Coordinates of C-alpha atoms in Angstrom, one line a residue:
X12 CA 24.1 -20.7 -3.2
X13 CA 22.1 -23.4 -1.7
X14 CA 19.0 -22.3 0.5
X15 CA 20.9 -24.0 3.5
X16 CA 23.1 -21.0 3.1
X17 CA 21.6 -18.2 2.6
X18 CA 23.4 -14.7 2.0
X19 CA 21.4 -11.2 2.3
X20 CA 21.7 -7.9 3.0
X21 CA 18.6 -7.4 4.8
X22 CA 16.3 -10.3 6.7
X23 CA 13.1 -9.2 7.6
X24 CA 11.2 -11.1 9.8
X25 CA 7.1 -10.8 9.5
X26 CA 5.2 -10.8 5.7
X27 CA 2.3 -8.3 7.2
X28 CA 1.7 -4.8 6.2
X29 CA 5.1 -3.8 8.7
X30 CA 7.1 -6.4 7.0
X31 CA 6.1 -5.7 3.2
X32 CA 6.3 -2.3 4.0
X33 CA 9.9 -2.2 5.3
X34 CA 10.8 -4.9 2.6
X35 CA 9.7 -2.7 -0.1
X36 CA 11.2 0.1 0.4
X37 CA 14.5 -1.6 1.8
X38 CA 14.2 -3.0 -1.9
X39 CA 13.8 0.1 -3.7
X40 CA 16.2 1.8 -1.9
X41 CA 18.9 -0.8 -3.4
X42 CA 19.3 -3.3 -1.0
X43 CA 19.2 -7.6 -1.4
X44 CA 15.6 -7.9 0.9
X45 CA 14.3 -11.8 2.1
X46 CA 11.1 -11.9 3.9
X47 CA 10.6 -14.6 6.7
X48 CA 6.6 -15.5 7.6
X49 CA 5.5 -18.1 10.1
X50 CA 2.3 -18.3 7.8
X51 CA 1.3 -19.4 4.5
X52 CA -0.9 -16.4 2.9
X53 CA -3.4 -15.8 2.2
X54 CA -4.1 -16.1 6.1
X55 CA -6.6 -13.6 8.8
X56 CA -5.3 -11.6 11.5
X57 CA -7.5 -10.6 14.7
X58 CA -7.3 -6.8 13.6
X59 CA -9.6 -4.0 13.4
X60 CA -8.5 -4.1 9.7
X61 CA -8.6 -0.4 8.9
X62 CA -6.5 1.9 7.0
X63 CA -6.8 5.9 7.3
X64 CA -7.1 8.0 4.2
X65 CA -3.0 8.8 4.9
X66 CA -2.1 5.1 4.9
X67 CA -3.4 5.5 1.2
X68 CA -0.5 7.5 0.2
X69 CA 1.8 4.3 0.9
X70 CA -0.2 2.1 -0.8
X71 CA -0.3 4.0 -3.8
X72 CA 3.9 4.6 -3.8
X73 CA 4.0 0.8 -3.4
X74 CA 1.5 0.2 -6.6
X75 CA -1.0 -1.9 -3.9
X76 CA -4.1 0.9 -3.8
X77 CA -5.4 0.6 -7.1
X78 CA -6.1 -3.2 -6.1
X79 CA -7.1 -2.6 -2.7
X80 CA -9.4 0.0 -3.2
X81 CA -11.4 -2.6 -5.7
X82 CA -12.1 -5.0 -3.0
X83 CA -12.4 -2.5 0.0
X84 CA -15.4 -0.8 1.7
X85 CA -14.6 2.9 2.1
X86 CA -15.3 4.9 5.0
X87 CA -15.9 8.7 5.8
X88 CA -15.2 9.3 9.4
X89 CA -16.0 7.8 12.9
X90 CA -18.8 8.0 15.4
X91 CA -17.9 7.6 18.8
X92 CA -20.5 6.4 21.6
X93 CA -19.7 7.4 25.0
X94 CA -20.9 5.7 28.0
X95 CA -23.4 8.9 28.9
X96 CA -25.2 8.0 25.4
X97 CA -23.7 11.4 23.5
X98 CA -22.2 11.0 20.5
X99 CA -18.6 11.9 18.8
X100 CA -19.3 12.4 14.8
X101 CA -16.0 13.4 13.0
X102 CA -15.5 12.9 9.3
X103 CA -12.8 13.5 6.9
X104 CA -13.9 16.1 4.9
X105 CA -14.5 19.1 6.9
X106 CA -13.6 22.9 7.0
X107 CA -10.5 22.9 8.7
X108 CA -8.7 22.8 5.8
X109 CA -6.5 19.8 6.5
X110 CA -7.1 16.9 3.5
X111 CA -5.7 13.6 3.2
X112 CA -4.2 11.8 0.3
X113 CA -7.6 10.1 0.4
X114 CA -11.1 11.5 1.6
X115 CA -12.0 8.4 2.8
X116 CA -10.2 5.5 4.8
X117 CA -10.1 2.0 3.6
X118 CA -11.8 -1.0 5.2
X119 CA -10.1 -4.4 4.1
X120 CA -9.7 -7.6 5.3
X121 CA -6.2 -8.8 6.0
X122 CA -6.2 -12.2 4.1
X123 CA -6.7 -9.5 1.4
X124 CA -4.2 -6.3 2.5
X125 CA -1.6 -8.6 3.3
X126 CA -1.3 -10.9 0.4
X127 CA -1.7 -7.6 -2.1
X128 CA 1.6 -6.1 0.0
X129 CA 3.6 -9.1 0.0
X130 CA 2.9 -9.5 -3.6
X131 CA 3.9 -5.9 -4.4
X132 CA 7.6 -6.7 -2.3
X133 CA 7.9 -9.5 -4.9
X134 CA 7.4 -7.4 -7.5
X135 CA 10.3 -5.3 -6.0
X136 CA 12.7 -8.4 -6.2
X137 CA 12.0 -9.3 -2.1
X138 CA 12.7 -13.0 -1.7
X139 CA 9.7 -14.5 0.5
X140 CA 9.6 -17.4 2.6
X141 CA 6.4 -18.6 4.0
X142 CA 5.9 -20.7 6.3
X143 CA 9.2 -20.4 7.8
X144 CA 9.5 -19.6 11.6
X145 CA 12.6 -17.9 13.5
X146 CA 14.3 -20.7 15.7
X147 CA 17.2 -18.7 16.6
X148 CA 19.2 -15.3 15.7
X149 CA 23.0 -15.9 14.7
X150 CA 25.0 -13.5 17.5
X151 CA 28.9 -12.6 17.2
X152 CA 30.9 -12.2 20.1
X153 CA 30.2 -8.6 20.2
X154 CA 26.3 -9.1 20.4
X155 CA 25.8 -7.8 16.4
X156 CA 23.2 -9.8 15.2
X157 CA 23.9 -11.8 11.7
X158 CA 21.1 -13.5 10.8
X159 CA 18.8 -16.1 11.7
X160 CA 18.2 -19.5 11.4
X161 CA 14.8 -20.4 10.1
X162 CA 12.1 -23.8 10.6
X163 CA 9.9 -24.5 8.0
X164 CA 7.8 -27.8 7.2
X165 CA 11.4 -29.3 5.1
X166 CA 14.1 -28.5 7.8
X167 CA 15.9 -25.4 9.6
X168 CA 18.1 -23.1 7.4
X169 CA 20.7 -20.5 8.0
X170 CA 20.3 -17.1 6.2
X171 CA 23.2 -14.8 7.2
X172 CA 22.1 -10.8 7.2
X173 CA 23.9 -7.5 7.7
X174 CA 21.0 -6.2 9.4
X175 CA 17.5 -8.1 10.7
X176 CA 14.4 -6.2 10.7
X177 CA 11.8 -7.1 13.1
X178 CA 8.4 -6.9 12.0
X179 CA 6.9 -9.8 13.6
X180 CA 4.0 -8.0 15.6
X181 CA 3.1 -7.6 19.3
X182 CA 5.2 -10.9 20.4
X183 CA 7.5 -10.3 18.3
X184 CA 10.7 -13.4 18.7
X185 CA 13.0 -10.6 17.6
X186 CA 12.4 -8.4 19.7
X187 CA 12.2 -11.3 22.6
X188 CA 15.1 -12.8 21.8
X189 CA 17.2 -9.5 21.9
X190 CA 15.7 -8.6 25.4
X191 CA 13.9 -5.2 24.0
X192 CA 10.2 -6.4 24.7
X193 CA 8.9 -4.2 27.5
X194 CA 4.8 -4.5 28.1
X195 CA 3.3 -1.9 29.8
X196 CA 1.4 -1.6 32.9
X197 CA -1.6 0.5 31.5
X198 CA -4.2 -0.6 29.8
X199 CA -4.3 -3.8 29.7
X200 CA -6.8 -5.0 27.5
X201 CA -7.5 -8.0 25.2
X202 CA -9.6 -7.9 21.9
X203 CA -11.7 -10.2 20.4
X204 CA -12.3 -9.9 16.7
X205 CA -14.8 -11.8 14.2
X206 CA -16.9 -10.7 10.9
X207 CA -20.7 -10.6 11.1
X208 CA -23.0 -10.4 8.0
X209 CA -26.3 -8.6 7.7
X210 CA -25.8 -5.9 11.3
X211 CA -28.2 -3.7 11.1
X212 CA -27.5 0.2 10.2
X213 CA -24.0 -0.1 9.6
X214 CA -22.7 2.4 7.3
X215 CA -20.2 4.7 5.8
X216 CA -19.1 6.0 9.3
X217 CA -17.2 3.9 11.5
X218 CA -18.4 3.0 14.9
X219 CA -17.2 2.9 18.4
X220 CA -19.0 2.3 21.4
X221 CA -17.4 2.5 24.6
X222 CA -19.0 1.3 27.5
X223 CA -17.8 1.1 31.2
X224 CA -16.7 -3.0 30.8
X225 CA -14.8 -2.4 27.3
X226 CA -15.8 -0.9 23.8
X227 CA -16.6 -2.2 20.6
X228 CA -15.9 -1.1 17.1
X229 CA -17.6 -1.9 14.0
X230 CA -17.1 -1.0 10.2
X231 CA -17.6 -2.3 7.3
X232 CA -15.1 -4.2 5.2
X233 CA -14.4 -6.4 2.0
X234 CA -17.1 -8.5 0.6
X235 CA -20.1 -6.6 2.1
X236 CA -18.8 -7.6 5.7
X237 CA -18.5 -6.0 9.1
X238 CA -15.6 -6.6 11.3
X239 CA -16.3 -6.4 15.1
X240 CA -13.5 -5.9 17.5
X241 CA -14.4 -6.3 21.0
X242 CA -11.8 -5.2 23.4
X243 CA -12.7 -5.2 27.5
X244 CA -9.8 -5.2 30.4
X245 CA -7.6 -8.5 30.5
X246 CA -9.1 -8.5 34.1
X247 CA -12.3 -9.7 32.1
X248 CA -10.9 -12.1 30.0
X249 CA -11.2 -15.0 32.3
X250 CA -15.0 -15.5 31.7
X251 CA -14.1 -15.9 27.7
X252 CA -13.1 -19.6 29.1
X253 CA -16.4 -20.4 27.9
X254 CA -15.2 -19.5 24.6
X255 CA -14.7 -16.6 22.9
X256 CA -18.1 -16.9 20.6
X257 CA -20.4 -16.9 23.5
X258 CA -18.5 -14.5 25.3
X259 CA -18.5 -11.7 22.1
X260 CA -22.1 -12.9 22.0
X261 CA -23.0 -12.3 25.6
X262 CA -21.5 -8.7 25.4
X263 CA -23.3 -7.6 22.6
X264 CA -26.3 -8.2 23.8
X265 CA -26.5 -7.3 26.7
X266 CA -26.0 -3.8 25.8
X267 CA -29.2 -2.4 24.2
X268 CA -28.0 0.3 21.8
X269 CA -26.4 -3.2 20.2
X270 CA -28.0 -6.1 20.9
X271 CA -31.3 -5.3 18.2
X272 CA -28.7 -5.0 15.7
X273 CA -27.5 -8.2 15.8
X274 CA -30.9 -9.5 16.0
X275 CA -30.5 -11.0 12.3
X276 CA -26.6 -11.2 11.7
X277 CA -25.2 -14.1 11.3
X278 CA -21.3 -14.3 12.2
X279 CA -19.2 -15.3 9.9
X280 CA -15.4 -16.5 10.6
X281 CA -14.3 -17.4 13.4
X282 CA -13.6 -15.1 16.6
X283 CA -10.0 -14.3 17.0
X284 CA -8.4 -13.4 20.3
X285 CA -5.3 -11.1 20.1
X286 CA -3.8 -8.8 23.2
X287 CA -2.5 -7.8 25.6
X288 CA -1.5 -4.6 23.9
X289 CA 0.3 -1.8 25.7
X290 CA 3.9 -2.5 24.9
X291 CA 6.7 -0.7 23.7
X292 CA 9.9 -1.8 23.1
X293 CA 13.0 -0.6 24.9
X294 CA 14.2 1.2 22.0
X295 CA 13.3 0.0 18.6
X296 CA 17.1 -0.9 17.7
X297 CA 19.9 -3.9 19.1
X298 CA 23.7 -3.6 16.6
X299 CA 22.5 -5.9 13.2
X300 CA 18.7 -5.7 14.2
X301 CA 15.5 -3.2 13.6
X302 CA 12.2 -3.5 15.1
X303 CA 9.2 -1.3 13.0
X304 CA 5.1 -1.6 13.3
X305 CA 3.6 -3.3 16.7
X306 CA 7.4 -5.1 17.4
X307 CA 8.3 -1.5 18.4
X308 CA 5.3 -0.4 20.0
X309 CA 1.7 -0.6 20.0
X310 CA -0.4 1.0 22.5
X311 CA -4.2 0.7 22.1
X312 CA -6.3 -0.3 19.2
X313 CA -9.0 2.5 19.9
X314 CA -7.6 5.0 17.5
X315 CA -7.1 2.0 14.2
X316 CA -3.5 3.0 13.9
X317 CA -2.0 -0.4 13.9
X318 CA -1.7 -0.6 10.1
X319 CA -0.8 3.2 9.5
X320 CA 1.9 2.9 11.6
X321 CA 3.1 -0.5 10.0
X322 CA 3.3 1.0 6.3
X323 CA 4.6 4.5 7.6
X324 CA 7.3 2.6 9.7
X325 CA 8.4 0.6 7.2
X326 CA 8.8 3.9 4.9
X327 CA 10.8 5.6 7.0
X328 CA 13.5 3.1 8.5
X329 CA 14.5 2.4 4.5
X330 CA 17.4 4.9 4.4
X331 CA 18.4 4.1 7.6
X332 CA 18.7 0.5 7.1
X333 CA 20.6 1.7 4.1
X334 CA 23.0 3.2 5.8
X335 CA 23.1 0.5 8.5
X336 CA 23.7 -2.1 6.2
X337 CA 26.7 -0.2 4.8
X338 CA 28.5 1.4 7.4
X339 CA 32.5 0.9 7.8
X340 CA 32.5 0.5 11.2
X341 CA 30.1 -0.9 14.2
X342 CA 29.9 2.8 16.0
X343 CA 28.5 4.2 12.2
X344 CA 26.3 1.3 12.3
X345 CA 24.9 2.0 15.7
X346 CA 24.9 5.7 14.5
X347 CA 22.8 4.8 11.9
X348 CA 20.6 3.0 14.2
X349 CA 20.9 5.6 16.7
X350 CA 19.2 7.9 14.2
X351 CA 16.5 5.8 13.4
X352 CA 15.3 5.4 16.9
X353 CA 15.4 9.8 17.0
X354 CA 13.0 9.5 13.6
X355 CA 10.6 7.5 15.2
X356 CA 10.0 9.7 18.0
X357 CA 9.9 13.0 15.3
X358 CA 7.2 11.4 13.7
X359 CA 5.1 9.3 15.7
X360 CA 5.8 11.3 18.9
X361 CA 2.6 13.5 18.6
X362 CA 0.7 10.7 17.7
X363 CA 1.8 8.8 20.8
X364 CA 0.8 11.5 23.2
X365 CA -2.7 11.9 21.6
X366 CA -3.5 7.8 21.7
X367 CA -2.5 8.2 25.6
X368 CA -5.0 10.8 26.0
X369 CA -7.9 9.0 23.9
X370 CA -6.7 5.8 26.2
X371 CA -6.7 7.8 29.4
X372 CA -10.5 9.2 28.7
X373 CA -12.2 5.4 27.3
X374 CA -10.5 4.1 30.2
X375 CA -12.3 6.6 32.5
X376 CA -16.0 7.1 32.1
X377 CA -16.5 10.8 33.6
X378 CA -13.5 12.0 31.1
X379 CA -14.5 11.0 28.1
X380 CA -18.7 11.4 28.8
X381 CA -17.5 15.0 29.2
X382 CA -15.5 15.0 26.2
X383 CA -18.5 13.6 24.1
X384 CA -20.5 16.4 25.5
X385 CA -17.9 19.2 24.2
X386 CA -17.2 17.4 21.0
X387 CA -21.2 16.7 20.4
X388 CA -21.3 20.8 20.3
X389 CA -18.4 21.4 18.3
X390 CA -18.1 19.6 14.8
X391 CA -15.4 21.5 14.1
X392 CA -13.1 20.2 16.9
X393 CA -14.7 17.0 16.6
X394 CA -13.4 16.8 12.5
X395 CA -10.0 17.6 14.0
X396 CA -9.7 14.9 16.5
X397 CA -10.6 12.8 13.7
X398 CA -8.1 13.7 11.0
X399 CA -5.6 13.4 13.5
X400 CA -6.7 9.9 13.8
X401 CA -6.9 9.8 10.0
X402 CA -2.9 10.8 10.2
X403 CA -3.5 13.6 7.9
X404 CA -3.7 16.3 10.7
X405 CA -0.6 16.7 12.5
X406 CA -0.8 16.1 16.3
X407 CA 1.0 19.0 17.2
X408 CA -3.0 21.0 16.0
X409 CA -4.6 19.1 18.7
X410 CA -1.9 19.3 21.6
X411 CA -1.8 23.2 21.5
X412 CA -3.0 24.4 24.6
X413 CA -6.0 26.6 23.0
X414 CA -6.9 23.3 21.5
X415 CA -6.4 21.0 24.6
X416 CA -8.9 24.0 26.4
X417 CA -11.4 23.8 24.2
X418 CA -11.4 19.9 24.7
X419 CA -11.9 20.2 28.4
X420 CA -14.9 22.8 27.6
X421 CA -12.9 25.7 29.2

């Protein structure tokens, strides 16, 4: 079959760690798998480029950690800096009992994660096409999609597809084109995301420092670097038309718990601009299409789930996607579909209503200065938060109401 007529079983559209994800384990579950990328990898990503000691689990099942964890810097927990000056310190390790598959999370830079992933889907038999950009989705007269036909550098090409699986980030074309993108009206924010050499008194602990005009995260990552994600209101973002490098350097130091530390850095890629975030889609299905990682929904970068949520996304639609892609009829297809949607909300549900509440208190000074102050006196329910974030803690631990109590100080 020529490649101007493509035939698969599954299309998925996006080569990052949502897309490899759900192409690997549509593979191994049996299935004939093409992945779609705009890009040509290895290629960066404006991301905060961190993976919790869960997400390793994934990476191992998919043979990628062994690799990863050779080129990544590891980290042991997270400080958070609250406007008041008091301090958040969870870690991974701690006495409540919980552990990850990992102790520590990763730090590693997407040109890296991304190229590993999509490497281990080709392992698994996934065709990949780089470079090759969505111009349209085939539609029957029913509204199922089939397929999609594809732009790259040579020409546009057809590939027909029982089901298409959108995982083609925060503006996503799938998701667009099937009228499912909904954005959010809370928070709008923007980020700004570069790698600096040399900051001083970075280290094992990842860092986040919220101020009352945005927050900033730092960590170390591959090659002895330290990404730096700035992210302020998209109210703010019209003095970046300066440009974004003077604008991240304007921030920084004009605060003075940061400023000294970039004294003697030296910045080294480029600063990337990626946002508004906030959106979720209507409902993460359409009849012949799936949306998984930020094409579904992706709130707020504060709590580092992006990539988490990618690999564990792609995980769990496979069997669904299975039985999608071979249902007798269009109602057991939509059944199928229908059941993925209900699976989402069982296991990212929790985590959802925790990232509201972490969004609601660093979008409001007073709440989350008087968090800091309760979780600065109590480790222990400041390691919780934390492996919650880490995704080895269930949710459900910190939304008990004895729990939520002893957050508000009560």
């Amino acid at each position: 079959m020529s490649r101007d007529d493509m035939r698969v079983q599954v299309l998925v559209v996006g080569g990052g760690p949502a897309g490899s994800s759900a192409a690997w384990h549509c593979a191994q579950a049996g299935l004939d798998v093409c992945v779609a990328d705009r890009a040509r990898f290895p290629r960066a990503k404006p991301c905060a480029e961190y993976v919790s000691p869960e997400g390793s689990r994934i990476l191992h099942a998919m043979g990628a950690l062994e690799a990863l964890e050779a080129r990544a810097a590891q980290l042991s927990g997270m400080v958070v800096h609250a406007p008041s000056g008091d301090r958040i310190h969870g870690e991974f390790v701690a006495r409540h009992g919980f552990r990850g598959f990992r102790d520590r999370g990763l730090g590693v830079r997407r040109e890296i994660l991304d190229t590993v992933l999509l490497d281990r889907a080709r392992h698994a038999g996934v065709r990949v096409h780089e470079q090759a950009k969505v111009e349209s989705l085939l539609t029957g007269t029913d509204g199922r999609v089939h397929g999609a036909v594809l732009r790259t550098p040579d020409g546009a090409y057809t590939v027909r597809a029982d089901l298409v699986i959108g995982a083609d980030g925060l503006r996503s074309v799938v998701s667009r084109r099937l009228d499912l993108a909904r954005a959010a009206r809370v928070p709008r924010r923007v980020a700004l995301v570069t790698h600096y050499r040399d900051v001083e008194g970075v280290g094992a602990l990842g860092e986040m420092h919220v101020t009352r005009n945005g927050y900033v995260g730092l960590a170390r990552v591959s090659d002895g670097l330290v990404n730096v994600a700035l992210v302020v209101p998209k109210s703010k973002a019209g003095g970046m038309r300066g440009g974004t490098e003077a604008f991240l350097e304007r921030w920084l130091h004009a605060h003075p718990q940061l400023g000294p530390r970039f004294a003697n850095a030296t910045r080294v890629t480029p600063v990337r601009a990626t946002g508004p975030f906030a959106s979720r889609a209507k409902r993460p299905w359409h009849p012949g299409a799936m949306l998984t990682g930020d094409a579904a929904d992706f709130f707020d970068p504060f709590t580092g789930e992006g990539i988490y949520a990618a690999l564990r996304g792609g995980e769990l639609l496979a069997e669904f996607a299975q039985a999608a892609v071979g249902a007798p009829s269009l109602e057991r297809h939509v059944k199928a579909l229908r059941a993925y949607e209900g699976e989402r909300k069982t296991v990212f549900g929790g985590k959802w209503r925790v990232e509201q509440l972490i969004g609601l208190a660093v979008g409001w000074a007073p709440l989350l200065n008087h968090a800091a102050r309760v979780l600065s006196r109590d480790r222990d329910l400041a390691d919780l938060l934390i492996g919650v974030t880490g995704d080895f803690v269930p949710a459900s631990v910190v939304l008990r109401p004895r729990t939520l109590l002893r957050l508000l100080g009560a």
